[in-house]
Amino acid sequence: MTSAEEAAWLAGQRPSRVREVQAGRLGWTEVDLLAVGDGDATAIRGVLEGFGVRVNYFPVGQARHIVAALGGERSAAPYVVIACHGDEGAILMDELAGELAAFQPFDGNIGPAEVRAHLRFPGSVVIATGCDTGDEALAEAFLDVGAAAYVAPVHGPFGYASVFAPLFLFYELTELRTLEEAVERLRAHDAELAMWRLFKR
């Protein structure tokens, strides 16, 4: 089959971003996926790859891991998914032994101050899965350090809802919907997913 024949065949298929992968791209987009604690990142990774997304996987056990992945001058993926737990407007980090904690860029959880001081998101859409990570102050901090948009739950959804939400969003994006349309459809699904909010400027 010639490239013109292949293009014609792909054009006749059901519209989807997956057609770009069928045409030879390694992924129609790229995601930096951070596994902070036990935030179900491996399940999210497998499904995103099934959607034709190229995933850069970063296990995070210390503050310096998240700073290495998301701080300083870096080439950012278009999307960042932070698979985590949250509480009261902060991303929860595992508690470290005193000897190890002494060498970290910050000690404790990731709130607005830590985001502003240590993380950078040049144009990325950031999706957090943890409870209460849709807190307005935390969202503003992500936008202040360059995120094009921030999506997170404003309350405490069930654990499996936090796994499903980013997968639902990427399904919708794969189906050629905008981020705004994807979030609207997510929120309309049920009461658990209605907790998710899109923050933009």
Coordinates of C-alpha atoms in Angstrom, one line a residue:
M1 CA 0.0 0.0 0.0
T2 CA 1.4 3.4 -0.9
S3 CA 1.4 6.3 1.5
A4 CA -1.4 8.0 -0.4
E5 CA -3.4 4.8 -0.3
E6 CA -2.8 4.5 3.5
A7 CA -3.8 8.1 4.0
A8 CA -7.0 7.6 2.1
W9 CA -7.7 4.4 4.1
L10 CA -7.0 6.2 7.5
A11 CA -9.2 9.1 6.4
G12 CA -12.1 6.7 5.9
Q13 CA -11.8 5.2 9.5
R14 CA -13.7 6.4 12.5
P15 CA -12.2 9.8 13.7
S16 CA -9.7 9.3 16.6
R17 CA -6.3 10.5 17.6
V18 CA -5.3 6.8 17.5
R19 CA -5.2 7.2 13.7
E20 CA -2.0 9.2 14.1
V21 CA -0.4 6.1 15.8
Q22 CA -1.7 3.9 13.1
A23 CA 0.0 6.2 10.6
G24 CA 3.3 5.7 12.2
R25 CA 3.7 8.1 15.2
L26 CA 4.9 6.6 18.5
G27 CA 2.1 8.4 20.3
W28 CA -0.4 11.1 19.5
T29 CA 0.7 12.9 22.7
E30 CA 3.0 12.4 25.7
V31 CA 2.4 12.3 29.4
D32 CA 4.7 12.6 32.4
L33 CA 3.1 10.3 34.9
L34 CA 4.2 10.6 38.5
A35 CA 3.5 7.8 40.9
V36 CA 3.5 9.6 44.3
G37 CA 3.0 6.9 47.0
D38 CA 0.5 4.3 45.9
G39 CA -1.7 6.4 43.6
D40 CA -2.5 3.6 41.1
A41 CA -0.1 5.0 38.5
T42 CA 0.6 1.6 37.0
A43 CA -3.0 1.0 36.1
I44 CA -3.3 4.5 34.6
R45 CA -0.1 3.9 32.6
G46 CA -1.3 0.7 31.0
V47 CA -4.6 2.2 29.8
L48 CA -3.0 5.5 28.6
E49 CA -0.6 3.4 26.4
G50 CA -3.6 1.6 25.1
F51 CA -5.0 4.9 24.0
G52 CA -1.9 5.6 21.9
V53 CA -0.2 7.9 24.5
R54 CA 3.5 7.8 25.1
V55 CA 4.0 7.7 28.9
N56 CA 7.1 8.8 30.8
Y57 CA 6.8 7.0 34.2
F58 CA 8.4 8.5 37.3
P59 CA 8.1 6.7 40.7
V60 CA 8.3 9.3 43.4
G61 CA 9.4 8.4 47.0
Q62 CA 11.1 11.6 48.0
A63 CA 10.7 15.3 47.5
R64 CA 13.9 15.4 45.4
H65 CA 12.3 12.9 43.0
I66 CA 9.4 15.1 42.2
V67 CA 11.7 18.1 41.9
A68 CA 14.0 16.2 39.5
A69 CA 11.0 15.2 37.4
L70 CA 9.1 18.5 37.5
G71 CA 11.5 21.3 38.5
G72 CA 13.9 23.6 36.8
E73 CA 14.4 24.0 33.1
R74 CA 13.0 21.0 31.4
S75 CA 11.3 19.9 28.3
A76 CA 7.7 19.4 29.5
A77 CA 5.3 16.8 28.2
P78 CA 2.0 18.3 27.0
Y79 CA 0.3 16.5 29.9
V80 CA 1.4 15.7 33.5
V81 CA -0.6 13.3 35.6
I82 CA 0.2 13.2 39.3
A83 CA -1.2 10.0 40.7
C84 CA -1.3 10.7 44.4
H85 CA -3.3 11.0 47.6
G86 CA -4.3 14.4 48.9
D87 CA -5.7 16.2 51.9
E88 CA -6.7 19.7 52.7
G89 CA -5.3 21.2 49.5
A90 CA -1.9 19.4 49.5
I91 CA -0.4 16.4 47.7
L92 CA 0.6 13.9 50.4
M93 CA 4.2 12.6 50.5
D94 CA 5.5 9.6 52.4
E95 CA 7.1 10.5 55.7
L96 CA 10.9 9.9 55.6
A97 CA 13.4 9.0 58.3
G98 CA 15.1 12.1 59.7
E99 CA 18.4 11.2 58.2
L100 CA 16.9 11.1 54.7
A101 CA 14.5 14.0 55.2
A102 CA 17.5 16.3 56.0
F103 CA 18.7 16.1 52.4
Q104 CA 15.4 16.9 50.7
P105 CA 14.6 20.3 49.1
F106 CA 11.6 20.4 51.3
D107 CA 10.1 18.2 54.1
G108 CA 6.5 17.2 54.1
N109 CA 3.6 17.5 51.7
I110 CA 3.3 19.5 48.5
G111 CA 1.2 22.6 49.0
P112 CA 1.0 25.9 47.2
A113 CA 4.3 27.1 48.6
E114 CA 6.2 24.0 47.6
V115 CA 4.7 24.1 44.1
R116 CA 5.8 27.7 43.6
A117 CA 9.3 27.2 45.0
H118 CA 10.2 23.9 43.3
L119 CA 8.0 22.9 40.3
R120 CA 7.7 24.2 36.8
F121 CA 5.0 23.3 34.1
P122 CA 5.8 25.2 30.9
G123 CA 2.5 24.9 29.1
S124 CA 1.5 21.5 30.4
V125 CA -2.0 20.4 31.4
V126 CA -1.7 19.0 34.9
I127 CA -4.1 16.4 36.2
A128 CA -3.9 15.4 39.9
T129 CA -5.9 12.5 41.3
G130 CA -5.7 13.0 45.1
C131 CA -8.5 14.0 47.4
D132 CA -8.9 17.8 47.8
T133 CA -6.1 18.6 45.3
G134 CA -8.7 20.7 43.5
D135 CA -8.3 23.3 46.2
E136 CA -8.3 26.7 44.7
A137 CA -5.0 27.8 46.3
L138 CA -3.2 24.7 45.1
A139 CA -4.6 25.1 41.6
E140 CA -3.5 28.8 41.5
A141 CA 0.0 27.7 42.4
F142 CA 0.2 25.3 39.5
L143 CA -1.1 27.9 37.1
D144 CA 1.5 30.4 38.6
V145 CA 4.4 28.1 37.6
G146 CA 3.3 27.7 34.0
A147 CA 0.5 25.1 33.8
A148 CA -1.8 25.8 30.9
A149 CA -4.6 24.1 32.9
Y150 CA -5.1 22.2 36.1
V151 CA -7.7 19.4 36.6
A152 CA -8.3 17.9 40.1
P153 CA -11.1 16.9 42.5
V154 CA -12.4 19.5 44.9
H155 CA -13.4 16.9 47.5
G156 CA -12.7 13.3 48.3
P157 CA -13.8 10.9 45.5
F158 CA -13.7 7.1 46.0
G159 CA -10.3 5.6 45.2
Y160 CA -11.5 3.9 42.0
A161 CA -13.0 7.2 40.8
S162 CA -9.6 8.8 41.1
V163 CA -8.2 6.0 38.8
F164 CA -11.1 6.3 36.4
A165 CA -11.1 10.1 36.0
P166 CA -7.8 10.6 34.1
L167 CA -8.6 7.6 32.0
F168 CA -12.0 9.1 31.1
L169 CA -10.4 12.4 30.3
F170 CA -7.9 10.8 28.0
Y171 CA -10.6 8.7 26.3
E172 CA -12.4 11.9 25.5
L173 CA -9.2 13.6 24.3
T174 CA -8.4 10.6 22.1
E175 CA -11.9 11.0 20.7
L176 CA -10.9 14.5 19.4
R177 CA -12.7 16.4 22.1
T178 CA -11.2 19.6 23.7
L179 CA -10.0 19.6 27.3
E180 CA -13.0 21.7 28.2
E181 CA -15.4 19.3 26.5
A182 CA -13.7 16.3 28.2
V183 CA -14.0 17.8 31.7
E184 CA -17.6 18.7 31.1
R185 CA -18.4 15.1 30.0
L186 CA -16.4 13.8 33.0
R187 CA -18.3 15.9 35.5
A188 CA -21.7 14.9 34.0
H189 CA -21.0 11.2 34.4
D190 CA -22.0 10.9 38.1
A191 CA -21.7 12.6 41.5
E192 CA -18.2 11.2 42.2
L193 CA -16.7 12.5 39.0
A194 CA -18.6 15.8 39.3
M195 CA -16.0 16.7 42.0
W196 CA -13.4 17.3 39.3
R197 CA -12.8 20.9 38.3
L198 CA -10.9 22.6 35.5
F199 CA -8.8 25.6 36.4
K200 CA -7.5 27.9 33.7
R201 CA -6.6 31.5 33.2

